[in-house]
XYZ file of N, CA, C and O in Angstrom:
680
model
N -88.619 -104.273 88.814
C -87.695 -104.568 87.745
C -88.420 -104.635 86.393
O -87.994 -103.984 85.439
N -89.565 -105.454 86.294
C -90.023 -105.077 85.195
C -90.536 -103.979 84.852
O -90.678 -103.772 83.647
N -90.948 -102.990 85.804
C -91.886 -101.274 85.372
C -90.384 -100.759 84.354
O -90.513 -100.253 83.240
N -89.148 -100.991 84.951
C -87.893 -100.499 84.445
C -87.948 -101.221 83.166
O -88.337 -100.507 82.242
N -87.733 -102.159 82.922
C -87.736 -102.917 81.503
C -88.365 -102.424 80.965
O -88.090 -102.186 79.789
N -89.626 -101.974 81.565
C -91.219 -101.524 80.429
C -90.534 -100.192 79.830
O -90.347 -100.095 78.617
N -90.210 -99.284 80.629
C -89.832 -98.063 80.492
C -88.621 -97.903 79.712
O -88.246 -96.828 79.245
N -88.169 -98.743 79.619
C -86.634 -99.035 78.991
C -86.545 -99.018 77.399
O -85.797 -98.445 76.606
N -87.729 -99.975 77.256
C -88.226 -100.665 75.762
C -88.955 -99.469 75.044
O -88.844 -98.994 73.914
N -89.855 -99.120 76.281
C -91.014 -98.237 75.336
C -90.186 -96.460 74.756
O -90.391 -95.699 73.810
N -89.180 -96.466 76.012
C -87.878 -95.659 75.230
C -86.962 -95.693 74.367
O -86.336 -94.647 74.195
N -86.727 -96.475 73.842
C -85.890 -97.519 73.064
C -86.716 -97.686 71.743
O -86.088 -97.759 70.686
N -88.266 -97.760 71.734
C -88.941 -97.824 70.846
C -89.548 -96.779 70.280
O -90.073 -96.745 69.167
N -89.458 -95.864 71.133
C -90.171 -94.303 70.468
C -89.824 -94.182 69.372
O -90.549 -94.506 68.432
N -88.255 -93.528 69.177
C -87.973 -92.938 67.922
C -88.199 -94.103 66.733
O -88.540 -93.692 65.624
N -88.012 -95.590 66.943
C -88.036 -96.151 66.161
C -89.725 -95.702 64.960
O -89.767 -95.629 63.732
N -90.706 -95.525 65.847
C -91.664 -95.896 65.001
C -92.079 -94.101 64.268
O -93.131 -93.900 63.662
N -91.307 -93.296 64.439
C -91.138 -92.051 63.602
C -89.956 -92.395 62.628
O -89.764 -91.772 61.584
N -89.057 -93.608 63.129
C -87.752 -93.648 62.169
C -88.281 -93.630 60.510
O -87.702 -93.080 59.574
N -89.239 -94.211 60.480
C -89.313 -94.641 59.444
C -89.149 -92.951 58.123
O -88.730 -92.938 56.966
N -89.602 -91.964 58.858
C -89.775 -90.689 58.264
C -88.205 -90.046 58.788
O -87.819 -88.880 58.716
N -87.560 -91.122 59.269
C -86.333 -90.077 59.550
C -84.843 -90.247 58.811
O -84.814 -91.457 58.584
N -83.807 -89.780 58.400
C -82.955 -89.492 57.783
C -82.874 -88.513 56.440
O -83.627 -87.578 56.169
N -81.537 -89.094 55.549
C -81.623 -88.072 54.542
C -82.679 -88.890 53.546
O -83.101 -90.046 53.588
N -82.951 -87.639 52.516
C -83.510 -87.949 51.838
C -83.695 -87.078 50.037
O -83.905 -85.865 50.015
N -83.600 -87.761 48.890
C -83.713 -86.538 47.460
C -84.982 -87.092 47.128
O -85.429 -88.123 47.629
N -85.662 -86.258 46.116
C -86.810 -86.368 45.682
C -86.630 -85.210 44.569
O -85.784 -84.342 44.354
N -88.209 -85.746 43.783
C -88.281 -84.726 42.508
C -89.835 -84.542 42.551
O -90.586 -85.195 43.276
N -90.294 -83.359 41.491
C -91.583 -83.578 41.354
C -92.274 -83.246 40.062
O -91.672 -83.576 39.041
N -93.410 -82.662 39.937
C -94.019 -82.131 39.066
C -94.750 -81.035 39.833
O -95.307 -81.302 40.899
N -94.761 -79.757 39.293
C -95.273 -78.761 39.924
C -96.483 -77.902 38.776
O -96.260 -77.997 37.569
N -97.504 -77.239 39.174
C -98.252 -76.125 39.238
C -97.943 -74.936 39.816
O -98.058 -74.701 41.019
N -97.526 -74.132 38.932
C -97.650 -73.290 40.085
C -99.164 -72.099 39.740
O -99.984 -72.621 38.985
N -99.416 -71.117 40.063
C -100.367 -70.122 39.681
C -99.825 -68.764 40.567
O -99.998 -68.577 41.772
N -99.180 -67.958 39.687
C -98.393 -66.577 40.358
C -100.301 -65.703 39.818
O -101.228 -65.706 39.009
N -99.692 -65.063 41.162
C -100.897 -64.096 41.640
C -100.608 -62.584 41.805
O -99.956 -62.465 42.843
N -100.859 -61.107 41.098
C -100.512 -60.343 42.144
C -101.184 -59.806 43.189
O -102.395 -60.021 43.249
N -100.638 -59.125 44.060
C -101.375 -58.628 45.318
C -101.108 -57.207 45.410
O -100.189 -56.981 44.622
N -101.393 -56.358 45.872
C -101.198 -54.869 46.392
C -101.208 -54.018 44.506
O -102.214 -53.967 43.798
N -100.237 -53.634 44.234
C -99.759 -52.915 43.428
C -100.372 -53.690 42.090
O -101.134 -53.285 41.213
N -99.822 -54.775 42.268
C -100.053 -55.692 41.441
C -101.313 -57.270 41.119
O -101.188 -58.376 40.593
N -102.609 -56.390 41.892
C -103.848 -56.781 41.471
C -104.340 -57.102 40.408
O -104.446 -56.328 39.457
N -104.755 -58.429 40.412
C -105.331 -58.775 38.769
C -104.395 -59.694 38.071
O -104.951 -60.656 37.541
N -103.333 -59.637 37.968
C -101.985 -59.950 37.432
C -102.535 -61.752 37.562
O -103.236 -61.930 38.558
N -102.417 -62.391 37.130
C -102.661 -64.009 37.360
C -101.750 -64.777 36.265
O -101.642 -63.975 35.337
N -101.073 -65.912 35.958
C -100.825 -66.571 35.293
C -100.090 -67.933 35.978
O -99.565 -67.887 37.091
N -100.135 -69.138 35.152
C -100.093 -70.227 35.703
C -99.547 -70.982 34.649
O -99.784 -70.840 33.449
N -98.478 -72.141 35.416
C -98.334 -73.409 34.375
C -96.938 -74.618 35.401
O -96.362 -74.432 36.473
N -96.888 -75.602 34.545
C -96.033 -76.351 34.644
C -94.613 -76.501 35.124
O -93.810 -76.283 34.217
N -94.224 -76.719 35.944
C -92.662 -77.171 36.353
C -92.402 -77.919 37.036
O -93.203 -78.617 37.658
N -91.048 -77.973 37.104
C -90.398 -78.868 37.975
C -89.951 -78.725 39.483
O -90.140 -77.677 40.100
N -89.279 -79.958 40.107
C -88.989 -79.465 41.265
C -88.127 -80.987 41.973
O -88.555 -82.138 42.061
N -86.751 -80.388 42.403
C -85.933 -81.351 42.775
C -85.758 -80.567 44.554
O -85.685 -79.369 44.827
N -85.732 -81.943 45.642
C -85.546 -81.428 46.749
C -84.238 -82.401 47.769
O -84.087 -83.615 47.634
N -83.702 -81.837 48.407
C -83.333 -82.952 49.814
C -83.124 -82.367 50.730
O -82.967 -81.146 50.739
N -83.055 -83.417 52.130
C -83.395 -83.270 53.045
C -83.010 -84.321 54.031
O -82.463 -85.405 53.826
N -83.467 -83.697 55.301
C -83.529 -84.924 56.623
C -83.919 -84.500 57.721
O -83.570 -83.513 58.369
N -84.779 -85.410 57.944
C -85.497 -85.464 59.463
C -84.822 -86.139 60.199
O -83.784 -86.775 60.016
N -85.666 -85.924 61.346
C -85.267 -86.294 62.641
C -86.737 -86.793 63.657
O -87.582 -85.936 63.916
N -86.901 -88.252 64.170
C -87.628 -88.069 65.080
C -87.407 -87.303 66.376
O -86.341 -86.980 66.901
N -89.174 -86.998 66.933
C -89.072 -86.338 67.782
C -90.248 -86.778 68.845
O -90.841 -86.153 69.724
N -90.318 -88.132 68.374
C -91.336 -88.593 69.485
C -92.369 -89.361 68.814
O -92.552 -89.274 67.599
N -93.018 -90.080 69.550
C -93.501 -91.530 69.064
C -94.013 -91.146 67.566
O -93.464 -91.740 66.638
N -94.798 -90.407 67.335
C -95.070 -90.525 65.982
C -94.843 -88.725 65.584
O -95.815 -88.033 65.280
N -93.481 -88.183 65.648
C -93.491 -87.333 64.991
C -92.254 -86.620 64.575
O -91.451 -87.055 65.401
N -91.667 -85.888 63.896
C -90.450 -85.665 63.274
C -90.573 -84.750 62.645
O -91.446 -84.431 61.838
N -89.278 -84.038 63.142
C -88.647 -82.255 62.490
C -87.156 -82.351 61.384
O -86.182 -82.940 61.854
N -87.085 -81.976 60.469
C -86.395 -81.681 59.680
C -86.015 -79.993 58.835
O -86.528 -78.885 58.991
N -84.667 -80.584 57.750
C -84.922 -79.506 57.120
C -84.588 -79.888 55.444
O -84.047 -80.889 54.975
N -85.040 -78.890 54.888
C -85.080 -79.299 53.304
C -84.564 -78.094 52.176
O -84.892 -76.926 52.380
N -84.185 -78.264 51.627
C -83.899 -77.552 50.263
C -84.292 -77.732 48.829
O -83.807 -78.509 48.006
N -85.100 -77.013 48.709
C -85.112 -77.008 47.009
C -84.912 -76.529 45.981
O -84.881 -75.308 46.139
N -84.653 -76.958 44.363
C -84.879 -76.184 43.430
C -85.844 -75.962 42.719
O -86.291 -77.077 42.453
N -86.581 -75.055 42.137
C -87.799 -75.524 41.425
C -87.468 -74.498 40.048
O -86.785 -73.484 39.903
N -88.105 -75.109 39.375
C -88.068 -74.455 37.505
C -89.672 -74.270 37.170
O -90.518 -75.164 37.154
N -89.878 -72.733 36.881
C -91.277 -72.599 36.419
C -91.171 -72.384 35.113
O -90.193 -72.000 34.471
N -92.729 -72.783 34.606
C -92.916 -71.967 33.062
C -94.050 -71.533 33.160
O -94.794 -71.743 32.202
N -94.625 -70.721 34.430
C -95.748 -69.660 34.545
C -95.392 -68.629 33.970
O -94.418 -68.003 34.390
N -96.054 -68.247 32.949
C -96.105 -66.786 32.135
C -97.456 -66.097 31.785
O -98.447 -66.824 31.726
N -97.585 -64.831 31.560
C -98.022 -64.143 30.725
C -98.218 -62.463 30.753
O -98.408 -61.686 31.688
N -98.113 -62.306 29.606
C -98.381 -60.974 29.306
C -96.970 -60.330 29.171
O -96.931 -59.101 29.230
N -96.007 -60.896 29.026
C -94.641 -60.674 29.064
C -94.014 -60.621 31.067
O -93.035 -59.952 31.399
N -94.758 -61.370 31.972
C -94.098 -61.795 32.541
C -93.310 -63.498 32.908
O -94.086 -64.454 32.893
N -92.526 -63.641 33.069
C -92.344 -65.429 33.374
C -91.802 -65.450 34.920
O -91.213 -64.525 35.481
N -92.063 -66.429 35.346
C -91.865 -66.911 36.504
C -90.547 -68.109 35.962
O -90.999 -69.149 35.484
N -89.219 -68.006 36.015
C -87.943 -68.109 35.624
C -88.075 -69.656 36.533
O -88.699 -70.639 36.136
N -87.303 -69.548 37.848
C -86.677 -70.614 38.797
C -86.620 -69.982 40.296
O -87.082 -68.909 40.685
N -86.110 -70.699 40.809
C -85.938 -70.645 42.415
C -85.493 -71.493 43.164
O -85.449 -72.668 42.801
N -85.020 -71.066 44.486
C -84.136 -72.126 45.179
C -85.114 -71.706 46.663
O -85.979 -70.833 46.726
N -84.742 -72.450 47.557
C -85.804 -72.707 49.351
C -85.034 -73.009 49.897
O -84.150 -73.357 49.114
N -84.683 -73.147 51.043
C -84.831 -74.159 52.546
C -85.747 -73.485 53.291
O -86.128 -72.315 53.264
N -86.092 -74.612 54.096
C -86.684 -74.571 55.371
C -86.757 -75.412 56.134
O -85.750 -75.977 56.560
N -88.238 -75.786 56.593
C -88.133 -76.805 58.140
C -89.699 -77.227 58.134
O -90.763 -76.616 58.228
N -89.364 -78.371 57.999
C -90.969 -79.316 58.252
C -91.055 -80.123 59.722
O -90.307 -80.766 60.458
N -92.351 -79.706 59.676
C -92.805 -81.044 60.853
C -94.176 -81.743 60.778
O -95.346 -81.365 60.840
N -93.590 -82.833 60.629
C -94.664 -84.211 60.451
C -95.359 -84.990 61.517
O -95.053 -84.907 62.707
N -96.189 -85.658 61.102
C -96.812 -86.012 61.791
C -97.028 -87.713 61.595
O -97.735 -87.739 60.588
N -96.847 -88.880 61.928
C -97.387 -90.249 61.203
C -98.689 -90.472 61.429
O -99.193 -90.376 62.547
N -99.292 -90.772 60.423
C -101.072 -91.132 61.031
C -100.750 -92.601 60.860
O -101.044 -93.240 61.870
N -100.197 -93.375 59.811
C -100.198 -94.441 60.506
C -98.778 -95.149 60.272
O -97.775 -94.507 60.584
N -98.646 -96.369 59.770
C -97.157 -97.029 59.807
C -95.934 -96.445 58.351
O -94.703 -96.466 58.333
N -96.896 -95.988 57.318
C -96.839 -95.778 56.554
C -96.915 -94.150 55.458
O -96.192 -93.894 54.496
N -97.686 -93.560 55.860
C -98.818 -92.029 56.304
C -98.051 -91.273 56.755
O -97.224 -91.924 57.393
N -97.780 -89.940 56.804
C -97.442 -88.930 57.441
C -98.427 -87.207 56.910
O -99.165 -87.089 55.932
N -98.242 -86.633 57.455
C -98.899 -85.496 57.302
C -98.134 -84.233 57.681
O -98.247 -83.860 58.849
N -97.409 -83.561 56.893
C -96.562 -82.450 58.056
C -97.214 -81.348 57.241
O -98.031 -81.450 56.325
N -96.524 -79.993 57.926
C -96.286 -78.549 57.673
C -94.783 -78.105 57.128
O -93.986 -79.027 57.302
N -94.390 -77.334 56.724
C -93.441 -76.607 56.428
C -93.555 -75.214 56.069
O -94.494 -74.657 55.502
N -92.462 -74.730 56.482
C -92.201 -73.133 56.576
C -90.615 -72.621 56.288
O -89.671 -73.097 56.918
N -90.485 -71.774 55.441
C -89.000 -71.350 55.065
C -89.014 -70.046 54.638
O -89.872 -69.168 54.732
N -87.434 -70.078 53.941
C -87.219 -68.671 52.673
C -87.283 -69.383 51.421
O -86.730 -70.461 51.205
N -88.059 -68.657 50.521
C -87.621 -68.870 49.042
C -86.922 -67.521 48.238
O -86.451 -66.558 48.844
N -86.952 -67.639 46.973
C -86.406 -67.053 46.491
C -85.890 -67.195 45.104
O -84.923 -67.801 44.643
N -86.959 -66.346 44.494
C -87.414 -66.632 42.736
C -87.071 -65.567 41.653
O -86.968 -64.381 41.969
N -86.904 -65.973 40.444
C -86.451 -65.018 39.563
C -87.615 -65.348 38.778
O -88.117 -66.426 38.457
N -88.059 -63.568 38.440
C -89.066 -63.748 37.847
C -88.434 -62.064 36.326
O -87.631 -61.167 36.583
N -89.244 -62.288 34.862
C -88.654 -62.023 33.864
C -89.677 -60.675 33.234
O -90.481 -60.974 32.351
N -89.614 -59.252 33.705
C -90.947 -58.937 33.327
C -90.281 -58.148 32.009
O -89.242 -57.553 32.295
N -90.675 -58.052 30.715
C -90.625 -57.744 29.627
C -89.328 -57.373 29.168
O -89.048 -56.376 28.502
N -88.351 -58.508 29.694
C -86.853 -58.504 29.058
C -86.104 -58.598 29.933
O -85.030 -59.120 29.631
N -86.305 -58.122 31.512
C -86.142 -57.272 32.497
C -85.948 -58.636 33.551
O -86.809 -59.516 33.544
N -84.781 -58.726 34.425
C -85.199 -59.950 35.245
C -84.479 -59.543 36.332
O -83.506 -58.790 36.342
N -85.184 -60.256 37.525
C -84.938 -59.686 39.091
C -85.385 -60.666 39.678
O -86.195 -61.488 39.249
N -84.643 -60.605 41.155
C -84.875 -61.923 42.478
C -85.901 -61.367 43.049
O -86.229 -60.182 42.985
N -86.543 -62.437 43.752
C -87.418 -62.015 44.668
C -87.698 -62.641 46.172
O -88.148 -63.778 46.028
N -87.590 -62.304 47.483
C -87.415 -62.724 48.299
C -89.311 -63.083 48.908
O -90.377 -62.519 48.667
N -88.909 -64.336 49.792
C -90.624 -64.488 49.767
C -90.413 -65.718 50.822
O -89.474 -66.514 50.862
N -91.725 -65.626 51.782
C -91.481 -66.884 52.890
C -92.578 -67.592 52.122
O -93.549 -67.060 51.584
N -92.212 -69.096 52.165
C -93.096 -69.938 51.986
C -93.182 -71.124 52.687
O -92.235 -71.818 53.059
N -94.509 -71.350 52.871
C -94.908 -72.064 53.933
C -96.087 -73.449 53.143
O -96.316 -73.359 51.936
N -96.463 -74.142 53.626
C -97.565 -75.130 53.226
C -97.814 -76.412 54.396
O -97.477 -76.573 55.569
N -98.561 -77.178 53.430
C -99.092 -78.806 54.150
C -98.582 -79.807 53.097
O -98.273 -79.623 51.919
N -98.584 -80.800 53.775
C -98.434 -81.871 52.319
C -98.446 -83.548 53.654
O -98.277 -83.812 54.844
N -98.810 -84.279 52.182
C -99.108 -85.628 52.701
C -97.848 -86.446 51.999
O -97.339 -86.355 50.882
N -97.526 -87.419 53.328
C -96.320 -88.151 51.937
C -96.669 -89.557 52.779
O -97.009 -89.541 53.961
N -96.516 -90.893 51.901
C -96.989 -92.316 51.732
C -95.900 -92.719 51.171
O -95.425 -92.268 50.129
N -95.295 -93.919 52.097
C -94.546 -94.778 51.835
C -94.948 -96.169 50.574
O -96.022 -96.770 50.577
N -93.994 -96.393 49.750
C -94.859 -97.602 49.193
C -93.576 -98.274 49.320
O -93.791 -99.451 49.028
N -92.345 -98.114 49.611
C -91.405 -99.420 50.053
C -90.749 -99.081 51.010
O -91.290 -98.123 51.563
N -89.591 -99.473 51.621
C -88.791 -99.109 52.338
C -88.035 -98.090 52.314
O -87.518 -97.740 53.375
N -87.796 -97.415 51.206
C -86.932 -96.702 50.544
C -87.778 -95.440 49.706
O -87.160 -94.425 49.385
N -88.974 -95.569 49.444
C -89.477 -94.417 48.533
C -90.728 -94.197 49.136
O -91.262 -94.943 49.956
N -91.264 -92.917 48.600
C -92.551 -92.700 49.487
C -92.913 -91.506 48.025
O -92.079 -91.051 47.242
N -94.334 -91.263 48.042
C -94.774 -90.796 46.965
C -95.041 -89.554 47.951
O -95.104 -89.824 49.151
N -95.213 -88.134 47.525
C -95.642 -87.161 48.248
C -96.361 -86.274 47.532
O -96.243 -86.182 46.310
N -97.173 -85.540 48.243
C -98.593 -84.762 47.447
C -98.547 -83.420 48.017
O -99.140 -83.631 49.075
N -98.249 -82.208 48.029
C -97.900 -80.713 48.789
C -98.795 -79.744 48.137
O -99.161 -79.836 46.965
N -99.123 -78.826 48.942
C -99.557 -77.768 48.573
C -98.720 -76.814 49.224
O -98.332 -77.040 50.370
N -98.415 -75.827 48.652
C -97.210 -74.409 49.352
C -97.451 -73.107 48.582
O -97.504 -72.924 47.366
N -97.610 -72.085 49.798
C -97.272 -70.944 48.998
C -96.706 -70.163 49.676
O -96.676 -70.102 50.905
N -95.848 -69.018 48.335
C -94.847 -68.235 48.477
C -95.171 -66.827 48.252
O -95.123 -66.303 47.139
N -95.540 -66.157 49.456
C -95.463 -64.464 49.593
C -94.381 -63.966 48.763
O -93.530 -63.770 49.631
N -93.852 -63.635 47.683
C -92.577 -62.421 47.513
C -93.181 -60.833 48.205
O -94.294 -60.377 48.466
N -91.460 -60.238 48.338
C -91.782 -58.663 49.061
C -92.172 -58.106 47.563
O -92.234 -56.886 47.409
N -92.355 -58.715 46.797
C -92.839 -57.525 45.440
C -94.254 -57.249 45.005
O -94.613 -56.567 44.045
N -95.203 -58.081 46.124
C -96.635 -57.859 45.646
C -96.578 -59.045 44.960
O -96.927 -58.674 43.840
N -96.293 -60.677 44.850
C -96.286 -61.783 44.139
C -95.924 -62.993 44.715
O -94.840 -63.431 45.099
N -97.461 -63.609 44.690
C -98.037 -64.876 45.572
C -98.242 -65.872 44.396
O -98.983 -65.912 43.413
N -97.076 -66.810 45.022
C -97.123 -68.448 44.237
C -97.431 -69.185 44.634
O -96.963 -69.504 45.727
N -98.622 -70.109 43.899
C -99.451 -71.142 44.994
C -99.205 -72.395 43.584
O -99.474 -72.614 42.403
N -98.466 -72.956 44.837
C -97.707 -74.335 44.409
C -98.700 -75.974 44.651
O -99.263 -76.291 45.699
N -98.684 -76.471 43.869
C -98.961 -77.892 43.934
C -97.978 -78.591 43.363
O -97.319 -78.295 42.367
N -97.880 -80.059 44.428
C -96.405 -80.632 43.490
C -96.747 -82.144 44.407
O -97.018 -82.448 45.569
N -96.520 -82.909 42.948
C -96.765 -84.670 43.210
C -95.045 -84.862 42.909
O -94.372 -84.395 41.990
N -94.670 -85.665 43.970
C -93.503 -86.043 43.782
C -93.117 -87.588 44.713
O -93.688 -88.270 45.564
N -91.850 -87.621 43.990
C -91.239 -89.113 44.346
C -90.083 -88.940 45.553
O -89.442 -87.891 45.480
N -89.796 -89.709 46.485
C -89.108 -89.042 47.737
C -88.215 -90.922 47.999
O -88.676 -92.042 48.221
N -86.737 -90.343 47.804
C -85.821 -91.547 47.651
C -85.149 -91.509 48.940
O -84.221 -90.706 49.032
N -85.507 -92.401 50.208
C -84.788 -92.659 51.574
C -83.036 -92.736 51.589
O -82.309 -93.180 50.700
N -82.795 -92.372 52.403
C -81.491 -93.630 52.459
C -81.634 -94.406 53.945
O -80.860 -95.315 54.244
C-alpha cells in the first residue's frame, strides 16, 4: 500500500515541478540582429537594433521538462547599402529543459518570415529558424530570457538574432 502511495505522489508530482515553465505566456525584447548573405549573395553583411514581442505556451512533459509553441513579431533596423531588413512574424516549437527550480534551458525550431527592402524594392522571405536560449525566473509570474536564433531565408539571407527579453506568466 505504501509502494502505491509512493507511486501515486511521485505521479502527481512530476508535472508539477516543470509547471512552473508551463502555461500561456507574452513577452517582449530587445534584439540584434546581423543579416548575412550566403550563396549569390556573399559578402553582403549589415546589422542593428530591434524589437521583438512574443506568446506562447508550454506544456510539461516530465519531471523537469516541457514542449510548447510560440509566435512572434519582430521589427528590424538592420540596413545597408540600400538594403533594410523591414519586420517579420514566426511560430514554432520549443523544448526546455529545467536545470534547476528556477533555470531552464531549451531549443526552438520554426517558420519565419521577413520583409526585407532592397533599393525601393520590397519582398517576403521565407526562412526556418531555429536557436537555444536560457530563461530565469525572478518571481512567480516573470522570468527574464536571453536567446540566440537564426534564420536561413530561401533568398541566400542568414539572420543571426540575439534578444534579452522579459517573459509575463499567467
Amino acid at each position: 500500500m505504501i509502494k502505491i502511495a509512493a507511486a501515486a505522489a511521485a505521479l502527481a508530482a512530476t508535472p508539477a515541478f516543470a509547471a512552473d515553465f508551463a502555461g500561456p505566456y507574452v513577452g517582449g525584447g530587445v534584439t540584434l540582429d546581423n543579416v548575412q548573405g550566403s550563396g549569390a549573395l556573399e559578402g553582403v553583411g549589415f546589422s542593428g537594433v530591434g524589437a521583438t514581442a512574443f506568446a506562447g505556451y508550454n506544456l510539461p512533459v516530465g519531471a523537469s521538462t516541457f514542449a510548447g509553441v510560440e509566435a512572434n513579431i519582430d521589427l528590424n533596423t538592420a540596413d545597408a547599402g540600400g538594403i533594410e531588413a523591414k519586420w517579420g512574424w514566426g511560430v514554432g516549437a520549443r523544448f526546455g529543459y529545467k536545470l534547476n527550480d528556477s533555470t531552464a534551458l531549451y531549443a526552438r525550431a520554426g517558420y519565419a518570415r521577413g520583409k526585407i527592402e532592397v533599393l525601393g524594392s520590397s519582398g517576403w522571405g521565407d526562412g526556418v529558424r531555429y536557436g537555444a536560449g536560457l530563461e530565469t525566473r525572478v518571481t512567480d509570474s516573470v522570468s527574464l530570457r536571453a536567446e540566440f536564433t537564426q534564420t536561413n531565408y530561401e533568398s541566400d539571407i542568414i539572420n543571426n538574432q540575439g534578444t534579452l527579453g522579459i517573459v509575463f506568466g499567467f
